[in-house]
mmCIF file of N, CA and C in Angstrom:
data_model
loop_
_atom_site.group_PDB
_atom_site.id
_atom_site.type_symbol
_atom_site.label_atom_id
_atom_site.label_comp_id
_atom_site.label_asym_id
_atom_site.label_seq_id
_atom_site.Cartn_x
_atom_site.Cartn_y
_atom_site.Cartn_z
ATOM 1 N N MET N 14 92.047 116.289 73.018
ATOM 2 C CA MET N 14 92.640 115.095 72.632
ATOM 3 C C MET N 14 93.919 114.684 73.578
ATOM 4 N N PRO N 15 94.099 113.627 73.900
ATOM 5 C CA PRO N 15 95.155 113.332 74.920
ATOM 6 C C PRO N 15 96.545 113.684 74.132
ATOM 7 N N ARG N 16 97.554 114.255 74.790
ATOM 8 C CA ARG N 16 98.816 114.670 74.225
ATOM 9 C C ARG N 16 100.107 113.629 74.620
ATOM 10 N N THR N 17 99.764 112.986 75.772
ATOM 11 C CA THR N 17 100.921 112.175 76.287
ATOM 12 C C THR N 17 100.577 110.780 76.421
ATOM 13 N N ALA N 18 101.585 109.986 77.043
ATOM 14 C CA ALA N 18 101.321 108.471 77.388
ATOM 15 C C ALA N 18 100.146 108.522 78.482
ATOM 16 N N THR N 19 99.331 107.505 78.256
ATOM 17 C CA THR N 19 98.137 107.283 79.250
ATOM 18 C C THR N 19 98.736 106.550 80.487
ATOM 19 N N PRO N 20 98.557 107.262 81.601
ATOM 20 C CA PRO N 20 98.773 106.739 82.949
ATOM 21 C C PRO N 20 97.962 105.457 83.105
ATOM 22 N N HIS N 21 98.482 104.408 83.529
ATOM 23 C CA HIS N 21 97.980 102.937 83.825
ATOM 24 C C HIS N 21 98.166 102.638 85.265
ATOM 25 N N VAL N 22 97.433 102.308 86.064
ATOM 26 C CA VAL N 22 97.743 101.721 87.473
ATOM 27 C C VAL N 22 96.938 100.499 87.418
ATOM 28 N N THR N 23 97.683 99.411 87.754
ATOM 29 C CA THR N 23 97.192 98.097 87.836
ATOM 30 C C THR N 23 97.698 97.327 89.026
ATOM 31 N N GLY N 24 96.801 97.113 89.829
ATOM 32 C CA GLY N 24 97.286 96.375 91.000
ATOM 33 C C GLY N 24 96.290 96.230 92.111
ATOM 34 N N GLN N 25 96.665 95.855 93.313
ATOM 35 C CA GLN N 25 95.834 95.703 94.468
ATOM 36 C C GLN N 25 96.461 96.436 95.756
ATOM 37 N N GLY N 26 95.584 97.496 96.309
ATOM 38 C CA GLY N 26 96.246 98.184 97.670
ATOM 39 C C GLY N 26 97.213 99.107 97.276
ATOM 40 N N LEU N 27 97.307 99.600 96.129
ATOM 41 C CA LEU N 27 98.208 100.647 95.727
ATOM 42 C C LEU N 27 97.796 102.078 96.162
ATOM 43 N N VAL N 28 98.700 102.930 96.700
ATOM 44 C CA VAL N 28 98.352 104.126 96.799
ATOM 45 C C VAL N 28 99.350 105.119 95.990
ATOM 46 N N GLN N 29 98.917 105.909 95.035
ATOM 47 C CA GLN N 29 99.625 106.538 94.250
ATOM 48 C C GLN N 29 99.023 108.111 93.931
ATOM 49 N N THR N 30 100.098 108.981 93.676
ATOM 50 C CA THR N 30 99.707 110.372 93.172
ATOM 51 C C THR N 30 100.443 110.557 91.897
ATOM 52 N N LEU N 31 99.624 110.733 90.802
ATOM 53 C CA LEU N 31 100.453 111.037 89.622
ATOM 54 C C LEU N 31 99.873 112.189 88.767
ATOM 55 N N ASP N 32 100.376 112.640 87.785
ATOM 56 C CA ASP N 32 99.909 113.490 86.867
ATOM 57 C C ASP N 32 99.281 113.162 85.836
ATOM 58 N N CYS N 33 98.040 113.441 85.456
ATOM 59 C CA CYS N 33 97.232 113.033 84.185
ATOM 60 C C CYS N 33 98.064 113.333 83.061
ATOM 61 N N ASN N 34 98.643 114.564 82.809
ATOM 62 C CA ASN N 34 99.205 115.140 81.748
ATOM 63 C C ASN N 34 98.092 115.301 80.630
ATOM 64 N N GLU N 35 96.825 115.402 80.930
ATOM 65 C CA GLU N 35 95.895 115.472 79.935
ATOM 66 C C GLU N 35 95.599 114.399 78.979
ATOM 67 N N SER N 36 95.787 113.248 79.682
ATOM 68 C CA SER N 36 95.572 112.010 79.206
ATOM 69 C C SER N 36 94.397 111.189 79.822
ATOM 70 N N THR N 37 94.157 109.851 79.426
ATOM 71 C CA THR N 37 93.172 109.168 80.202
ATOM 72 C C THR N 37 93.871 108.352 81.099
ATOM 73 N N LEU N 38 93.259 108.526 82.387
ATOM 74 C CA LEU N 38 93.727 107.680 83.516
ATOM 75 C C LEU N 38 93.005 106.399 83.486
ATOM 76 N N ILE N 39 93.661 105.262 83.546
ATOM 77 C CA ILE N 39 93.196 104.012 83.702
ATOM 78 C C ILE N 39 93.677 103.312 84.928
ATOM 79 N N VAL N 40 92.594 102.831 85.645
ATOM 80 C CA VAL N 40 92.925 102.216 86.906
ATOM 81 C C VAL N 40 92.266 100.684 86.764
ATOM 82 N N VAL N 41 92.956 99.655 87.095
ATOM 83 C CA VAL N 41 92.385 98.375 87.070
ATOM 84 C C VAL N 41 92.869 97.717 88.310
ATOM 85 N N GLY N 42 92.033 96.963 89.079
ATOM 86 C CA GLY N 42 92.232 96.270 90.343
ATOM 87 C C GLY N 42 91.424 96.339 91.423
ATOM 88 N N THR N 43 91.866 96.220 92.706
ATOM 89 C CA THR N 43 91.114 96.296 93.812
ATOM 90 C C THR N 43 91.751 97.084 94.923
ATOM 91 N N SER N 44 91.081 97.878 95.483
ATOM 92 C CA SER N 44 91.435 98.807 96.742
ATOM 93 C C SER N 44 92.544 99.569 96.483
ATOM 94 N N ASN N 45 92.788 100.229 95.250
ATOM 95 C CA ASN N 45 93.634 101.204 94.875
ATOM 96 C C ASN N 45 93.124 102.524 95.279
ATOM 97 N N THR N 46 94.131 103.477 95.785
ATOM 98 C CA THR N 46 93.701 104.666 96.121
ATOM 99 C C THR N 46 94.810 105.615 94.989
ATOM 100 N N ILE N 47 94.141 106.466 94.237
ATOM 101 C CA ILE N 47 94.828 107.260 93.100
ATOM 102 C C ILE N 47 94.420 108.681 93.364
ATOM 103 N N ASN N 48 95.498 109.633 93.407
ATOM 104 C CA ASN N 48 95.281 110.953 93.361
ATOM 105 C C ASN N 48 95.796 111.356 92.125
ATOM 106 N N ALA N 49 94.852 111.835 91.172
ATOM 107 C CA ALA N 49 95.214 112.400 89.885
ATOM 108 C C ALA N 49 95.359 113.855 89.854
ATOM 109 N N LEU N 50 96.505 114.325 89.705
ATOM 110 C CA LEU N 50 96.838 115.862 89.733
ATOM 111 C C LEU N 50 96.761 116.289 88.275
ATOM 112 N N GLY N 51 96.506 117.566 88.157
ATOM 113 C CA GLY N 51 96.522 118.338 86.742
ATOM 114 C C GLY N 51 95.177 117.917 86.081
ATOM 115 N N SER N 52 95.085 117.735 84.769
ATOM 116 C CA SER N 52 94.027 117.749 83.807
ATOM 117 C C SER N 52 94.046 116.308 83.286
ATOM 118 N N CYS N 53 92.866 115.467 83.512
ATOM 119 C CA CYS N 53 92.702 114.159 82.813
ATOM 120 C C CYS N 53 91.625 114.276 81.687
ATOM 121 N N TRP N 54 92.098 113.747 80.639
ATOM 122 C CA TRP N 54 91.208 113.817 79.372
ATOM 123 C C TRP N 54 90.019 113.087 79.919
ATOM 124 N N ALA N 55 90.263 111.863 80.504
ATOM 125 C CA ALA N 55 89.088 110.928 80.925
ATOM 126 C C ALA N 55 89.660 110.056 82.085
ATOM 127 N N VAL N 56 88.855 109.354 82.644
ATOM 128 C CA VAL N 56 89.019 108.509 83.881
ATOM 129 C C VAL N 56 88.251 107.233 83.520
ATOM 130 N N THR N 57 89.027 105.949 83.555
ATOM 131 C CA THR N 57 88.271 104.653 83.363
ATOM 132 C C THR N 57 88.930 103.788 84.507
ATOM 133 N N VAL N 58 87.856 103.143 85.226
ATOM 134 C CA VAL N 58 88.214 102.356 86.381
ATOM 135 C C VAL N 58 87.476 101.044 86.346
ATOM 136 N N GLN N 59 88.231 99.918 86.625
ATOM 137 C CA GLN N 59 87.648 98.648 86.537
ATOM 138 C C GLN N 59 88.015 97.756 87.728
ATOM 139 N N GLY N 60 87.332 97.091 88.296
ATOM 140 C CA GLY N 60 87.558 96.203 89.461
ATOM 141 C C GLY N 60 86.476 96.424 90.476
ATOM 142 N N SER N 61 87.167 96.665 91.758
ATOM 143 C CA SER N 61 86.167 96.816 92.871
ATOM 144 C C SER N 61 87.043 97.627 93.977
ATOM 145 N N ALA N 62 86.271 98.475 94.802
ATOM 146 C CA ALA N 62 86.900 99.221 95.912
ATOM 147 C C ALA N 62 88.056 100.136 95.622
ATOM 148 N N ASN N 63 88.092 100.622 94.527
ATOM 149 C CA ASN N 63 89.168 101.506 94.129
ATOM 150 C C ASN N 63 88.566 102.916 94.222
ATOM 151 N N VAL N 64 89.456 104.073 94.815
ATOM 152 C CA VAL N 64 89.242 105.309 95.063
ATOM 153 C C VAL N 64 89.973 106.256 94.235
ATOM 154 N N ILE N 65 89.434 106.966 93.450
ATOM 155 C CA ILE N 65 90.223 108.069 92.438
ATOM 156 C C ILE N 65 89.743 109.223 92.831
ATOM 157 N N VAL N 66 90.679 110.289 92.994
ATOM 158 C CA VAL N 66 90.358 111.679 93.158
ATOM 159 C C VAL N 66 91.135 112.468 92.033
ATOM 160 N N ALA N 67 90.386 113.086 91.112
ATOM 161 C CA ALA N 67 90.927 113.754 90.037
ATOM 162 C C ALA N 67 90.767 115.227 90.290
ATOM 163 N N ASP N 68 91.810 116.109 89.968
ATOM 164 C CA ASP N 68 91.686 117.534 89.998
ATOM 165 C C ASP N 68 90.766 117.925 88.783
ATOM 166 N N ASN N 69 90.753 117.399 87.762
ATOM 167 C CA ASN N 69 90.035 117.955 86.458
ATOM 168 C C ASN N 69 89.809 116.854 85.705
ATOM 169 N N VAL N 70 88.656 116.619 85.126
ATOM 170 C CA VAL N 70 88.302 115.643 84.071
ATOM 171 C C VAL N 70 87.567 116.253 83.106
ATOM 172 N N VAL N 71 88.110 116.196 81.766
ATOM 173 C CA VAL N 71 87.602 116.986 80.666
ATOM 174 C C VAL N 71 86.553 116.285 79.902
ATOM 175 N N ASP N 72 86.660 115.151 79.541
ATOM 176 C CA ASP N 72 85.526 114.442 78.546
ATOM 177 C C ASP N 72 84.751 113.483 79.278
ATOM 178 N N ASN N 73 85.227 112.327 79.911
ATOM 179 C CA ASN N 73 84.347 111.288 80.527
ATOM 180 C C ASN N 73 85.053 110.709 81.671
ATOM 181 N N ILE N 74 84.066 110.055 82.534
ATOM 182 C CA ILE N 74 84.389 109.012 83.538
ATOM 183 C C ILE N 74 83.619 107.725 83.178
ATOM 184 N N ILE N 75 84.264 106.623 83.122
ATOM 185 C CA ILE N 75 83.617 105.294 82.879
ATOM 186 C C ILE N 75 84.102 104.394 83.897
ATOM 187 N N VAL N 76 83.005 103.762 84.711
ATOM 188 C CA VAL N 76 83.371 102.967 85.897
ATOM 189 C C VAL N 76 82.614 101.568 85.620
ATOM 190 N N TYR N 77 83.608 100.635 85.688
ATOM 191 C CA TYR N 77 83.062 99.306 85.619
ATOM 192 C C TYR N 77 83.286 98.665 87.013
ATOM 193 N N GLY N 78 82.650 97.733 87.437
ATOM 194 C CA GLY N 78 82.622 96.864 88.624
ATOM 195 C C GLY N 78 81.913 97.401 89.926
ATOM 196 N N SER N 79 82.249 97.244 90.936
ATOM 197 C CA SER N 79 81.471 97.718 92.115
ATOM 198 C C SER N 79 82.313 98.239 93.234
ATOM 199 N N ASN N 80 81.504 99.034 93.927
ATOM 200 C CA ASN N 80 82.008 99.818 95.151
ATOM 201 C C ASN N 80 83.356 100.494 94.721
ATOM 202 N N GLN N 81 83.132 101.262 93.622
ATOM 203 C CA GLN N 81 84.009 102.141 93.058
ATOM 204 C C GLN N 81 83.785 103.530 93.676
ATOM 205 N N THR N 82 84.786 104.458 93.849
ATOM 206 C CA THR N 82 84.468 105.832 94.216
ATOM 207 C C THR N 82 85.528 106.688 93.155
ATOM 208 N N VAL N 83 84.837 107.686 92.372
ATOM 209 C CA VAL N 83 85.534 108.416 91.566
ATOM 210 C C VAL N 83 85.100 109.919 91.939
ATOM 211 N N PHE N 84 85.925 110.778 92.545
ATOM 212 C CA PHE N 84 85.532 112.263 92.816
ATOM 213 C C PHE N 84 86.446 112.862 91.813
ATOM 214 N N TYR N 85 85.781 114.171 91.257
ATOM 215 C CA TYR N 85 86.493 115.182 90.540
ATOM 216 C C TYR N 85 86.242 116.458 91.092
ATOM 217 N N LYS N 86 87.141 117.417 91.074
ATOM 218 C CA LYS N 86 87.061 118.732 91.504
ATOM 219 C C LYS N 86 86.547 119.736 90.476
ATOM 220 N N ASN N 87 86.910 119.425 89.303
ATOM 221 C CA ASN N 87 86.627 120.343 87.982
ATOM 222 C C ASN N 87 86.448 119.602 86.913
ATOM 223 N N GLY N 88 85.693 120.392 86.198
ATOM 224 C CA GLY N 88 85.240 119.614 84.780
ATOM 225 C C GLY N 88 83.896 119.375 84.759
ATOM 226 N N ASP N 89 83.560 118.954 83.497
ATOM 227 C CA ASP N 89 81.921 118.560 83.509
ATOM 228 C C ASP N 89 81.963 117.490 82.463
ATOM 229 N N PRO N 90 82.494 116.211 82.912
ATOM 230 C CA PRO N 90 82.626 115.182 82.233
ATOM 231 C C PRO N 90 81.324 114.385 81.950
ATOM 232 N N VAL N 91 81.086 113.564 80.980
ATOM 233 C CA VAL N 91 80.042 112.610 80.829
ATOM 234 C C VAL N 91 80.463 111.496 81.782
ATOM 235 N N VAL N 92 79.340 110.935 82.556
ATOM 236 C CA VAL N 92 79.665 109.932 83.512
ATOM 237 C C VAL N 92 78.858 108.752 82.895
ATOM 238 N N TRP N 93 79.554 107.556 82.864
ATOM 239 C CA TRP N 93 78.987 106.264 82.329
ATOM 240 C C TRP N 93 79.181 105.337 83.518
ATOM 241 N N ASP N 94 78.351 105.159 84.395
ATOM 242 C CA ASP N 94 78.577 104.031 85.466
ATOM 243 C C ASP N 94 78.049 102.556 84.824
ATOM 244 N N ARG N 95 78.882 101.871 84.268
ATOM 245 C CA ARG N 95 78.616 100.400 83.678
ATOM 246 C C ARG N 95 78.284 99.553 84.889
ATOM 247 N N GLY N 96 78.735 99.749 85.968
ATOM 248 C CA GLY N 96 78.557 98.951 87.281
ATOM 249 C C GLY N 96 77.079 99.072 87.686
ATOM 250 N N ARG N 97 76.533 100.254 87.734
ATOM 251 C CA ARG N 97 75.267 100.479 88.206
ATOM 252 C C ARG N 97 74.248 99.874 87.205
ATOM 253 N N GLU N 98 74.660 99.936 85.872
ATOM 254 C CA GLU N 98 73.726 99.328 85.076
ATOM 255 C C GLU N 98 73.408 97.864 85.291
ATOM 256 N N LEU N 99 74.499 97.275 85.850
ATOM 257 C CA LEU N 99 74.343 95.771 86.239
ATOM 258 C C LEU N 99 73.918 95.465 87.660
ATOM 259 N N GLY N 100 73.529 96.542 88.262
ATOM 260 C CA GLY N 100 73.029 96.379 89.700
ATOM 261 C C GLY N 100 73.945 96.637 90.691
ATOM 262 N N MET N 101 75.251 97.089 90.458
ATOM 263 C CA MET N 101 76.409 97.357 91.322
ATOM 264 C C MET N 101 76.199 98.749 91.837
ATOM 265 N N THR N 102 76.934 98.968 93.185
ATOM 266 C CA THR N 102 76.913 100.231 93.645
ATOM 267 C C THR N 102 78.311 101.066 93.576
ATOM 268 N N ASN N 103 78.185 102.124 92.855
ATOM 269 C CA ASN N 103 79.494 103.089 92.639
ATOM 270 C C ASN N 103 79.168 104.487 93.264
ATOM 271 N N ARG N 104 80.083 105.022 93.428
ATOM 272 C CA ARG N 104 79.932 106.761 93.797
ATOM 273 C C ARG N 104 80.832 107.554 92.859
ATOM 274 N N ILE N 105 80.116 108.402 92.194
ATOM 275 C CA ILE N 105 80.911 109.193 91.180
ATOM 276 C C ILE N 105 80.257 110.529 91.556
ATOM 277 N N ASP N 106 81.200 111.625 91.944
ATOM 278 C CA ASP N 106 80.775 112.908 92.276
ATOM 279 C C ASP N 106 81.649 113.848 92.067
ATOM 280 N N ARG N 107 81.231 114.996 91.767
ATOM 281 C CA ARG N 107 81.968 116.341 91.821
ATOM 282 C C ARG N 107 82.143 116.782 93.340
ATOM 283 N N VAL N 108 83.296 117.265 93.720
ATOM 284 C CA VAL N 108 83.558 117.561 95.095
ATOM 285 C C VAL N 108 84.217 119.016 94.948
ATOM 286 N N PRO N 109 84.069 119.734 96.030
ATOM 287 C CA PRO N 109 84.869 120.990 96.026
ATOM 288 C C PRO N 109 86.308 120.894 95.869
ATOM 289 N N ALA N 110 86.943 121.893 95.054
ATOM 290 C CA ALA N 110 88.179 121.868 94.866
ATOM 291 C C ALA N 110 89.098 122.442 95.987
#
């Protein structure tokens, strides 16, 4: 269960590194690049062309929109690609730590 405030990133073309603090990371917008350190309870992304790299995702990754990229280094999250369900292309993969 998340213990701290949920980190939100909303905008266009932002580049940020933040600590998930065991919370849900929410990214909304276009062309944002987010490096999420520590452990995220979950990752939710909406919009298009966002890139998120997370150290660890515990519970789930939910992706809305198109041309989204979510990479995670550790964890075994449930992945729900809502964009793909509507015919859009997203990339969600585990990558080496």
